[in-house]
Tab-separated table of C-alpha atoms in Angstrom:
chain	number	residue	atom	x	y	z
A	1	MET	CA	-0.125	0.053	0.138
A	2	LYS	CA	1.174	3.591	-0.849
A	3	ALA	CA	1.453	5.888	2.583
A	4	ASN	CA	-1.742	7.772	1.973
A	5	ASP	CA	-3.567	4.021	1.641
A	6	LEU	CA	-1.950	3.067	5.082
A	7	THR	CA	-2.910	5.828	7.058
A	8	GLN	CA	-6.577	5.539	5.480
A	9	ASP	CA	-6.735	1.530	6.461
A	10	VAL	CA	-5.633	2.889	10.085
A	11	VAL	CA	-8.484	5.084	10.313
A	12	VAL	CA	-11.107	3.020	8.752
A	13	ARG	CA	-9.631	-0.181	11.528
A	14	ALA	CA	-9.889	2.173	14.393
A	15	ALA	CA	-13.213	3.524	13.478
A	16	ARG	CA	-14.288	-0.366	13.362
A	17	ARG	CA	-12.897	-0.861	16.853
A	18	ARG	CA	-14.837	2.317	18.380
A	19	ARG	CA	-17.921	0.902	16.670
A	20	LEU	CA	-17.324	-2.544	18.724
A	21	ALA	CA	-16.657	-0.617	21.850
A	22	GLN	CA	-19.970	0.980	21.501
A	23	ALA	CA	-21.658	-2.046	21.188
A	24	MET	CA	-20.130	-3.446	24.490
A	25	PRO	CA	-20.008	-0.729	27.233
A	26	GLY	CA	-17.633	-0.977	30.123
A	27	ALA	CA	-17.338	-4.490	29.080
A	28	VAL	CA	-13.771	-5.960	27.865
A	29	ALA	CA	-13.323	-7.897	24.290
A	30	LEU	CA	-10.702	-10.621	23.530
A	31	ILE	CA	-10.180	-11.221	20.182
A	32	PRO	CA	-7.246	-13.532	18.822
A	33	THR	CA	-6.023	-14.300	15.669
A	34	ALA	CA	-5.702	-17.593	14.144
A	35	ALA	CA	-3.007	-20.103	15.303
A	36	GLU	CA	-0.334	-21.326	12.390
A	37	SER	CA	-1.222	-24.879	11.204
A	38	VAL	CA	1.405	-27.498	10.638
A	39	ARG	CA	1.261	-29.495	7.325
A	40	ASN	CA	3.351	-31.992	7.837
A	41	ARG	CA	6.350	-32.394	10.252
A	42	ASP	CA	7.889	-29.571	10.493
A	43	THR	CA	6.495	-27.382	7.568
A	44	HIS	CA	3.641	-25.054	7.822
A	45	TYR	CA	0.474	-24.499	5.722
A	46	PRO	CA	0.853	-20.861	4.425
A	47	TYR	CA	-0.395	-18.575	7.273
A	48	ARG	CA	-3.272	-16.816	7.134
A	49	TYR	CA	-5.079	-14.443	9.830
A	50	ASP	CA	-8.516	-15.094	11.404
A	51	SER	CA	-10.872	-13.120	9.461
A	52	TYR	CA	-12.182	-10.872	12.584
A	53	PHE	CA	-8.917	-9.978	13.863
A	54	HIS	CA	-7.374	-8.586	10.691
A	55	TYR	CA	-10.822	-6.754	10.070
A	56	LEU	CA	-10.065	-4.867	13.575
A	57	THR	CA	-6.457	-4.627	13.187
A	58	GLY	CA	-5.081	-5.167	9.540
A	59	PHE	CA	-2.198	-7.007	11.338
A	60	GLU	CA	-1.288	-9.959	9.650
A	61	GLU	CA	1.604	-11.874	12.168
A	62	PRO	CA	0.657	-14.967	14.097
A	63	ASP	CA	0.465	-15.053	17.876
A	64	ALA	CA	-1.335	-11.852	18.249
A	65	VAL	CA	-4.543	-10.880	20.105
A	66	LEU	CA	-6.312	-7.725	20.295
A	67	VAL	CA	-8.112	-6.492	23.621
A	68	LEU	CA	-10.813	-3.810	23.656
A	69	VAL	CA	-11.313	-2.114	26.811
A	70	ALA	CA	-14.660	-0.373	26.294
A	71	ASP	CA	-14.526	2.639	28.778
A	72	ALA	CA	-16.044	6.177	27.854
A	73	GLU	CA	-12.871	6.474	25.880
A	74	PRO	CA	-11.915	2.983	24.368
A	75	ARG	CA	-8.690	1.309	24.484
A	76	SER	CA	-7.251	-0.683	21.953
A	77	ILE	CA	-4.287	-3.175	23.085
A	78	LEU	CA	-2.194	-5.347	20.990
A	79	PHE	CA	-0.374	-8.407	22.178
A	80	CYS	CA	1.896	-9.671	19.630
A	81	ARG	CA	5.565	-11.027	19.263
A	82	GLU	CA	8.528	-9.248	20.447
A	83	ARG	CA	11.482	-8.264	17.875
A	84	ASN	CA	13.631	-11.285	17.636
A	85	PRO	CA	16.845	-10.495	15.097
A	86	GLU	CA	17.780	-14.549	14.947
A	87	ARG	CA	14.404	-15.538	14.081
A	88	GLU	CA	13.648	-13.141	11.887
A	89	ILE	CA	16.629	-14.268	9.842
A	90	TRP	CA	14.958	-17.571	9.414
A	91	ASP	CA	11.125	-16.529	9.305
A	92	GLY	CA	10.823	-12.743	8.329
A	93	TYR	CA	10.053	-9.362	9.580
A	94	ARG	CA	7.917	-8.780	12.998
A	95	HIS	CA	6.923	-5.602	13.860
A	96	GLY	CA	7.401	-6.015	17.668
A	97	PRO	CA	4.873	-4.327	19.971
A	98	GLU	CA	6.291	-0.622	19.460
A	99	GLY	CA	6.316	-1.107	15.962
A	100	ALA	CA	2.804	-2.829	15.552
A	101	ARG	CA	1.644	0.406	17.689
A	102	ALA	CA	3.114	3.157	15.723
A	103	ARG	CA	1.759	1.476	12.193
A	104	PHE	CA	-1.674	0.192	13.169
A	105	GLY	CA	-2.609	2.749	15.471
A	106	PHE	CA	-3.513	0.922	18.795
A	107	ASP	CA	-3.545	2.908	21.923
A	108	GLU	CA	-0.957	0.227	23.565
A	109	ALA	CA	0.874	-2.523	22.316
A	110	ARG	CA	2.479	-5.649	24.493
A	111	ALA	CA	4.512	-8.625	24.040
A	112	ILE	CA	2.178	-11.684	23.705
A	113	ALA	CA	4.197	-13.649	26.744
A	114	THR	CA	2.632	-11.031	29.129
A	115	LEU	CA	-0.930	-11.844	28.386
A	116	ASP	CA	-1.544	-14.222	31.051
A	117	ASP	CA	-0.157	-11.922	33.360
A	118	VAL	CA	-1.868	-8.995	32.471
A	119	MET	CA	-5.416	-10.048	31.499
A	120	PRO	CA	-6.979	-10.754	35.112
A	121	ALA	CA	-6.217	-6.977	36.122
A	122	LEU	CA	-8.050	-5.982	32.634
A	123	LEU	CA	-11.260	-8.215	33.813
A	124	ALA	CA	-11.375	-7.217	36.986
A	125	ASP	CA	-14.363	-5.494	38.030
A	126	ARG	CA	-16.036	-5.635	34.396
A	127	ALA	CA	-19.593	-6.618	33.800
A	128	ALA	CA	-18.785	-8.643	30.976
A	129	LEU	CA	-16.231	-10.381	28.938
A	130	TRP	CA	-16.541	-10.561	24.970
A	131	TYR	CA	-14.252	-13.560	22.814
A	132	PRO	CA	-15.303	-16.203	20.400
A	133	VAL	CA	-16.938	-18.388	22.887
A	134	GLY	CA	-16.591	-22.072	21.751
A	135	ALA	CA	-14.235	-21.332	18.771
A	136	ASP	CA	-10.989	-22.985	20.207
A	137	ALA	CA	-11.325	-25.134	23.610
A	138	GLN	CA	-7.651	-23.957	24.473
A	139	TRP	CA	-8.802	-20.466	24.464
A	140	ASP	CA	-12.013	-21.163	26.209
A	141	ALA	CA	-9.585	-22.963	29.069
A	142	ARG	CA	-7.365	-19.925	28.961
A	143	VAL	CA	-10.500	-17.572	29.761
A	144	MET	CA	-11.512	-19.595	32.622
A	145	ARG	CA	-8.240	-19.480	34.366
A	146	TRP	CA	-8.163	-15.774	34.212
A	147	LEU	CA	-11.860	-15.480	35.255
A	148	ASN	CA	-10.875	-17.917	38.389
A	149	ALA	CA	-7.445	-15.685	38.819
A	150	VAL	CA	-9.878	-12.551	39.526
A	151	ARG	CA	-12.168	-14.402	41.511
A	152	ALA	CA	-9.273	-15.477	43.782
A	153	ASN	CA	-9.070	-11.669	45.162
A	154	ALA	CA	-12.984	-11.598	45.706
A	155	ARG	CA	-12.071	-10.973	49.443
A	156	SER	CA	-10.181	-7.912	48.535
A	157	GLY	CA	-13.682	-6.324	46.961
A	158	VAL	CA	-12.608	-7.738	43.355
A	159	ALA	CA	-15.301	-8.771	41.053
A	160	ALA	CA	-14.659	-11.261	37.857
A	161	PRO	CA	-17.219	-10.697	34.826
A	162	GLN	CA	-20.574	-12.368	35.364
A	163	GLN	CA	-21.210	-12.557	31.507
A	164	LEU	CA	-19.621	-13.993	28.609
A	165	HIS	CA	-20.864	-12.871	25.489
A	166	ASP	CA	-19.827	-14.425	21.521
A	167	VAL	CA	-18.122	-11.431	20.576
A	168	ARG	CA	-18.835	-12.417	17.074
A	169	ALA	CA	-22.161	-11.638	16.738
A	170	PRO	CA	-21.813	-7.625	16.765
A	171	LEU	CA	-18.704	-8.191	14.404
A	172	ASP	CA	-20.864	-10.039	11.822
A	173	ASP	CA	-23.534	-7.815	11.755
A	174	MET	CA	-20.519	-5.141	10.928
A	175	ARG	CA	-19.077	-7.353	8.462
A	176	LEU	CA	-22.464	-7.845	6.610
A	177	VAL	CA	-22.286	-4.431	4.931
A	178	LYS	CA	-19.168	-3.459	3.317
A	179	ASP	CA	-17.508	-0.031	3.370
A	180	ALA	CA	-16.063	1.632	0.442
A	181	GLN	CA	-12.423	0.340	1.307
A	182	GLU	CA	-13.890	-3.193	1.005
A	183	LEU	CA	-15.819	-2.920	-1.813
A	184	ALA	CA	-12.623	-1.549	-3.692
A	185	LEU	CA	-10.719	-4.782	-2.735
A	186	MET	CA	-13.657	-6.767	-3.850
A	187	ARG	CA	-13.803	-5.330	-7.174
A	188	LYS	CA	-10.189	-5.955	-7.523
A	189	ALA	CA	-10.502	-9.214	-6.563
A	190	GLY	CA	-13.886	-10.144	-8.940
A	191	ALA	CA	-11.560	-8.372	-11.758
A	192	ILE	CA	-8.546	-10.471	-11.284
A	193	SER	CA	-10.263	-13.624	-10.709
A	194	ALA	CA	-12.654	-13.204	-13.989
A	195	ALA	CA	-9.172	-12.659	-15.722
A	196	ALA	CA	-8.462	-15.738	-14.365
A	197	HIS	CA	-11.589	-17.545	-15.799
A	198	GLN	CA	-10.896	-16.195	-19.498
A	199	ARG	CA	-7.590	-17.483	-19.176
A	200	ALA	CA	-8.878	-20.910	-18.511
A	201	MET	CA	-11.429	-20.393	-21.208
A	202	ARG	CA	-8.557	-19.503	-23.817
A	203	THR	CA	-6.430	-22.486	-23.104
A	204	ALA	CA	-8.950	-25.152	-22.570
A	205	ARG	CA	-8.787	-28.127	-25.499
A	206	PRO	CA	-9.756	-31.503	-25.565
A	207	GLY	CA	-6.689	-33.634	-24.385
A	208	ARG	CA	-5.869	-31.401	-21.708
A	209	ASN	CA	-6.476	-32.355	-17.983
A	210	GLU	CA	-8.116	-30.543	-15.503
A	211	TYR	CA	-5.188	-29.904	-13.453
A	212	GLU	CA	-3.820	-27.724	-16.198
A	213	LEU	CA	-6.727	-25.470	-16.544
A	214	GLU	CA	-6.098	-25.293	-12.576
A	215	ALA	CA	-2.389	-24.332	-13.150
A	216	GLU	CA	-3.608	-21.501	-15.064
A	217	LEU	CA	-6.233	-20.015	-12.456
A	218	LEU	CA	-3.593	-20.248	-9.808
A	219	TYR	CA	-0.942	-18.733	-12.302
A	220	GLU	CA	-3.339	-15.932	-13.300
A	221	PHE	CA	-4.558	-14.987	-9.470
A	222	ARG	CA	-0.722	-14.791	-8.613
A	223	ARG	CA	0.451	-12.960	-11.405
A	224	ARG	CA	-2.059	-10.046	-11.070
A	225	GLY	CA	-1.327	-9.830	-7.170
A	226	ALA	CA	-4.148	-12.308	-5.192
A	227	GLN	CA	-2.379	-13.602	-2.276
A	228	PHE	CA	-4.007	-16.830	-2.314
A	229	PRO	CA	-6.866	-18.716	-4.228
A	230	ALA	CA	-10.105	-18.030	-1.931
A	231	TYR	CA	-10.502	-21.828	-1.698
A	232	TRP	CA	-9.295	-25.003	-3.794
A	233	PRO	CA	-10.444	-24.710	-7.158
A	234	ILE	CA	-13.034	-26.973	-8.799
A	235	VAL	CA	-12.365	-27.908	-12.284
A	236	ALA	CA	-14.879	-30.746	-12.894
A	237	GLY	CA	-15.091	-31.944	-16.612
A	238	GLY	CA	-18.299	-34.149	-18.050
A	239	ALA	CA	-19.894	-35.814	-15.080
A	240	ASN	CA	-17.566	-34.241	-12.426
A	241	ALA	CA	-19.337	-31.451	-12.715
A	242	CYS	CA	-22.173	-33.167	-11.258
A	243	VAL	CA	-20.070	-33.719	-7.627
A	244	LEU	CA	-20.813	-30.630	-6.125
A	245	HIS	CA	-17.252	-29.847	-4.100
A	246	TYR	CA	-15.068	-32.203	-6.696
A	247	VAL	CA	-11.143	-30.730	-6.404
A	248	SER	CA	-9.349	-33.790	-7.523
A	249	ASN	CA	-8.781	-32.117	-10.378
A	250	ASP	CA	-6.966	-35.070	-12.301
A	251	ALA	CA	-8.976	-36.336	-15.174
A	252	PRO	CA	-8.803	-35.260	-18.643
A	253	LEU	CA	-10.968	-33.280	-20.215
A	254	ALA	CA	-13.087	-35.066	-23.343
A	255	ASP	CA	-14.039	-33.796	-26.637
A	256	GLY	CA	-17.690	-32.658	-26.654
A	257	ALA	CA	-17.793	-32.525	-22.860
A	258	LEU	CA	-18.665	-29.517	-20.517
A	259	VAL	CA	-16.057	-28.387	-17.798
A	260	LEU	CA	-17.337	-26.144	-14.711
A	261	ILE	CA	-14.931	-24.536	-13.380
A	262	ASP	CA	-15.272	-22.753	-9.338
A	263	ALA	CA	-12.677	-20.482	-8.437
A	264	GLY	CA	-11.817	-17.207	-6.976
A	265	CYS	CA	-8.506	-15.532	-6.000
A	266	GLU	CA	-8.406	-13.774	-2.456
A	267	LEU	CA	-6.920	-10.198	-2.236
A	268	GLN	CA	-5.298	-8.635	0.954
A	269	GLY	CA	-8.160	-10.952	2.859
A	270	TYR	CA	-11.147	-10.658	0.426
A	271	ALA	CA	-12.425	-13.381	-1.629
A	272	ALA	CA	-14.259	-13.439	-4.790
A	273	ASP	CA	-16.093	-16.642	-6.221
A	274	ILE	CA	-17.158	-17.433	-9.808
A	275	THR	CA	-18.377	-20.495	-11.527
A	276	ARG	CA	-18.567	-20.603	-15.174
A	277	THR	CA	-19.177	-23.706	-16.996
A	278	PHE	CA	-18.170	-24.165	-20.731
A	279	PRO	CA	-17.579	-26.343	-23.487
A	280	VAL	CA	-14.039	-28.149	-23.750
A	281	ASN	CA	-14.157	-27.703	-27.866
A	282	GLY	CA	-15.762	-24.505	-27.776
A	283	ARG	CA	-18.874	-25.065	-28.861
A	284	TYR	CA	-22.021	-26.084	-26.862
A	285	SER	CA	-23.760	-28.731	-28.136
A	286	GLY	CA	-27.809	-28.755	-28.495
A	287	ALA	CA	-28.537	-30.908	-24.869
A	288	GLN	CA	-25.728	-28.660	-23.132
A	289	ARG	CA	-27.009	-25.494	-24.471
A	290	GLU	CA	-30.727	-26.037	-23.390
A	291	ILE	CA	-29.271	-26.750	-19.965
A	292	TYR	CA	-26.936	-23.615	-19.796
A	293	GLU	CA	-29.804	-21.206	-21.165
A	294	LEU	CA	-31.830	-22.413	-18.334
A	295	VAL	CA	-29.276	-21.909	-15.869
A	296	LEU	CA	-28.631	-18.799	-16.982
A	297	ALA	CA	-32.019	-17.671	-17.263
A	298	ALA	CA	-32.423	-18.603	-13.837
A	299	GLN	CA	-29.402	-16.751	-12.606
A	300	HIS	CA	-31.125	-13.365	-14.570
A	301	ALA	CA	-34.220	-13.755	-12.712
A	302	ALA	CA	-32.439	-14.326	-9.464
A	303	ILE	CA	-30.138	-10.981	-9.990
A	304	ASP	CA	-33.037	-9.285	-11.017
A	305	LYS	CA	-34.219	-9.680	-7.020
A	306	VAL	CA	-31.319	-8.587	-5.761
A	307	ARG	CA	-32.266	-5.047	-4.743
A	308	ALA	CA	-32.608	-3.296	-1.452
A	309	GLY	CA	-35.875	-3.960	0.626
A	310	ASN	CA	-36.003	-7.629	-0.777
A	311	ALA	CA	-35.919	-10.480	1.650
A	312	TRP	CA	-32.701	-12.923	1.312
A	313	ASN	CA	-34.624	-15.547	0.090
A	314	GLU	CA	-36.414	-14.082	-3.100
A	315	PRO	CA	-32.977	-14.426	-5.346
A	316	HIS	CA	-33.204	-18.437	-4.580
A	317	ASP	CA	-36.889	-18.433	-4.874
A	318	ALA	CA	-36.953	-16.736	-8.342
A	319	ALA	CA	-34.185	-18.899	-9.396
A	320	VAL	CA	-36.003	-22.301	-8.288
A	321	LYS	CA	-39.077	-21.162	-10.167
A	322	VAL	CA	-37.254	-20.669	-13.251
A	323	LEU	CA	-35.255	-24.167	-12.952
A	324	ALA	CA	-38.205	-26.032	-11.704
A	325	GLN	CA	-40.379	-24.860	-14.989
A	326	GLY	CA	-37.122	-25.862	-16.916
A	327	MET	CA	-37.290	-29.254	-15.297
A	328	LEU	CA	-40.630	-29.794	-16.288
A	329	ASP	CA	-40.287	-28.632	-19.822
A	330	LEU	CA	-37.121	-31.230	-20.590
A	331	LYS	CA	-39.127	-34.035	-18.867
A	332	LEU	CA	-36.935	-34.562	-16.112
A	333	LEU	CA	-39.545	-34.036	-13.537
A	334	ALA	CA	-43.478	-34.795	-14.388
A	335	GLY	CA	-46.727	-33.224	-12.546
A	336	SER	CA	-47.265	-29.180	-12.199
A	337	LEU	CA	-45.145	-26.484	-11.033
A	338	ASP	CA	-46.627	-25.616	-8.044
A	339	THR	CA	-46.554	-29.632	-6.782
A	340	VAL	CA	-42.743	-29.591	-7.659
A	341	LEU	CA	-42.156	-26.596	-5.900
A	342	GLU	CA	-44.565	-27.330	-2.755
A	343	LYS	CA	-42.771	-31.239	-2.805
A	344	GLU	CA	-39.650	-29.563	-3.510
A	345	THR	CA	-38.824	-32.677	-5.999
A	346	TYR	CA	-36.465	-30.246	-7.836
A	347	LYS	CA	-33.873	-31.158	-5.322
A	348	ARG	CA	-33.014	-34.104	-7.161
A	349	TYR	CA	-31.323	-31.646	-9.909
A	350	TYR	CA	-30.884	-28.701	-7.706
A	351	MET	CA	-29.951	-29.392	-4.208
A	352	HIS	CA	-28.508	-25.899	-2.922
A	353	ARG	CA	-29.041	-22.608	-2.245
A	354	THR	CA	-28.786	-20.025	-4.662
A	355	GLY	CA	-25.999	-17.989	-3.220
A	356	HIS	CA	-24.259	-16.899	0.149
A	357	TRP	CA	-22.884	-13.759	1.828
A	358	LEU	CA	-19.341	-12.956	0.698
A	359	GLY	CA	-16.269	-10.965	1.943
A	360	MET	CA	-13.557	-11.950	3.997
A	361	ASP	CA	-14.899	-15.580	3.819
A	362	VAL	CA	-16.094	-16.966	1.098
A	363	HIS	CA	-19.322	-18.141	3.009
A	364	ASP	CA	-18.898	-14.768	5.075
A	365	ALA	CA	-20.039	-13.521	8.507
A	366	GLY	CA	-23.918	-12.698	8.899
A	367	GLU	CA	-27.040	-14.737	9.809
A	368	TYR	CA	-29.554	-14.917	6.995
A	369	LYS	CA	-32.361	-14.940	9.234
A	370	HIS	CA	-33.691	-12.332	12.152
A	371	ALA	CA	-35.978	-12.579	14.853
A	372	GLY	CA	-37.385	-15.937	12.974
A	373	ALA	CA	-37.545	-13.523	9.242
A	374	TRP	CA	-35.268	-13.877	6.352
A	375	ARG	CA	-32.934	-11.186	6.477
A	376	ALA	CA	-33.759	-7.950	4.265
A	377	LEU	CA	-31.262	-6.794	1.566
A	378	THR	CA	-29.677	-3.529	2.276
A	379	PRO	CA	-27.104	-1.314	0.294
A	380	GLY	CA	-23.379	-2.688	1.213
A	381	MET	CA	-24.429	-6.254	1.529
A	382	THR	CA	-22.350	-8.986	-0.672
A	383	LEU	CA	-23.225	-12.325	-1.799
A	384	THR	CA	-23.347	-14.695	-4.640
A	385	VAL	CA	-25.604	-15.456	-6.741
A	386	GLU	CA	-25.002	-19.397	-8.658
A	387	PRO	CA	-28.150	-21.336	-9.648
A	388	GLY	CA	-27.254	-24.852	-11.204
A	389	LEU	CA	-28.256	-28.070	-12.757
A	390	TYR	CA	-26.662	-31.449	-11.543
A	391	ILE	CA	-28.284	-33.936	-14.218
A	392	ARG	CA	-26.539	-37.284	-13.017
A	393	ALA	CA	-26.772	-40.492	-15.600
A	394	ALA	CA	-29.815	-42.678	-14.499
A	395	ASP	CA	-32.542	-44.948	-16.416
A	396	ASP	CA	-35.156	-42.159	-16.088
A	397	VAL	CA	-33.066	-39.374	-17.423
A	398	PRO	CA	-33.179	-38.686	-21.040
A	399	GLU	CA	-30.091	-39.887	-22.301
A	400	ARG	CA	-28.699	-36.666	-23.982
A	401	LEU	CA	-29.090	-34.961	-20.755
A	402	ARG	CA	-27.108	-37.621	-18.650
A	403	ASP	CA	-23.827	-36.299	-16.799
A	404	ILE	CA	-24.387	-32.576	-17.539
A	405	GLY	CA	-23.689	-30.405	-14.834
A	406	VAL	CA	-23.813	-26.420	-14.818
A	407	ARG	CA	-23.625	-24.039	-12.533
A	408	ILE	CA	-23.322	-20.107	-13.167
A	409	GLU	CA	-22.190	-18.089	-10.207
A	410	ASP	CA	-21.301	-14.055	-9.997
A	411	ASP	CA	-20.761	-11.751	-7.028
A	412	VAL	CA	-23.240	-8.941	-6.674
A	413	LEU	CA	-23.623	-6.056	-4.410
A	414	VAL	CA	-26.440	-4.502	-3.543
A	415	THR	CA	-26.968	-0.999	-4.220
A	416	GLU	CA	-29.767	1.885	-3.235
A	417	VAL	CA	-30.845	1.513	-7.037
A	418	ALA	CA	-30.821	-2.147	-7.284
A	419	CYS	CA	-27.541	-4.122	-8.056
A	420	GLU	CA	-23.840	-4.182	-9.152
A	421	VAL	CA	-22.200	-7.636	-10.738
A	422	LEU	CA	-18.669	-7.630	-9.408
A	423	THR	CA	-17.550	-10.356	-11.460
A	424	ALA	CA	-19.258	-9.297	-14.939
A	425	GLU	CA	-15.899	-9.262	-16.853
A	426	ALA	CA	-15.877	-13.352	-16.797
A	427	PRO	CA	-18.049	-14.092	-19.770
A	428	LYS	CA	-21.259	-16.127	-19.567
A	429	SER	CA	-23.432	-15.470	-22.494
A	430	ILE	CA	-22.863	-18.669	-24.929
A	431	ALA	CA	-22.235	-16.015	-27.962
A	432	ASP	CA	-19.362	-14.201	-25.631
A	433	VAL	CA	-18.258	-17.667	-24.442
A	434	GLU	CA	-17.663	-19.006	-27.665
A	435	ALA	CA	-16.165	-15.837	-29.132
A	436	LEU	CA	-13.365	-16.205	-26.328
A	437	MET	CA	-12.572	-19.643	-27.394
A	438	ARG	CA	-12.762	-19.143	-30.735
A	439	ASP	CA	-9.928	-16.105	-30.562
A	440	GLY	CA	-8.289	-17.812	-27.758
A	441	PRO	CA	-5.100	-20.009	-28.215
A	442	ARG	CA	-6.072	-23.571	-29.545
């Protein structure tokens, strides 16, 4: 980031911490980052911080904890690793407490080794502690030790917090509506991911393997500055597309088959999530074209319902209605549309919801219902719209439709007017897909 971007980032995250403190007056909140994870023996998985922690701090090192003291003037305290020249030779630069305080705008910063000594005093005479209750058994046990340490001083007039609250609840509501900084990152993540899908379409051809397209995606993500894939890509040719979470990506791509790619990058902590389904040889066959156009029509119907004031379930219901009628027209189902919808027989071929919240996590924070009712969409919410049809081979399935799997997914922002498709640069009309593949390297 440039210097002015860094300054703005510090201001934005400090405002988030103040907003959280306002939701828990007089209490203390504790938000730890993620632990490092061993992959095998003495090698680790690439480190990825906890989303809640990073949302409030911007700090990317492991072994760190944010403590908020929600007084009239809230205090933010970062506990992190101290500088260690020897370890930095091996593992890279550490900010250390003083460097972290200055760079990230905390009120105080201390060595992580002092956390157990400091926390009982910070908790004394506080009405409540907010932390990720139940997320990690070791943290639960550690919190209990701190509370018991405070209770041990009861005779001296010190009281321990009587209430424990899950700090993720107010943070979920905060994270559900994105600010301008977040949306700028999500637009860029969407553009990078769309370029990767274009690259996969251009380079697909019969005889290549699924993992070759996977490699093209990962290359394009990294080449354009994304730090990670937001999730492991699905590259599913032919019947593999009927496996919703297929990630083997090791089968050859056959002439005349479709390939479904579900892939998105992560950029500075924010995810994109795109699915496109296209013909390996560059031309949709008759049956493939029918199924694809049906799914695309369902997606258009769903996106039309992504508008402020509508309930969360309205895009899904719109997509299901289009898909169910299409299944009847294709003789995949029998009966009336009302019966198919009431009995949910469409779930044989469309078994998932039409979308999910999107943000720092691919399936992002935020409840879908509030007080028993589907949540209303409001400007700043970001979600996916991803209808599909998965027609496994079976005796009662028309032969021409067997083993066709199609999903079309975009990332969508709710606006004051209607919605903005953040991933529109990834082609999805039949004409645009075929044109791109025709003009790309074969």
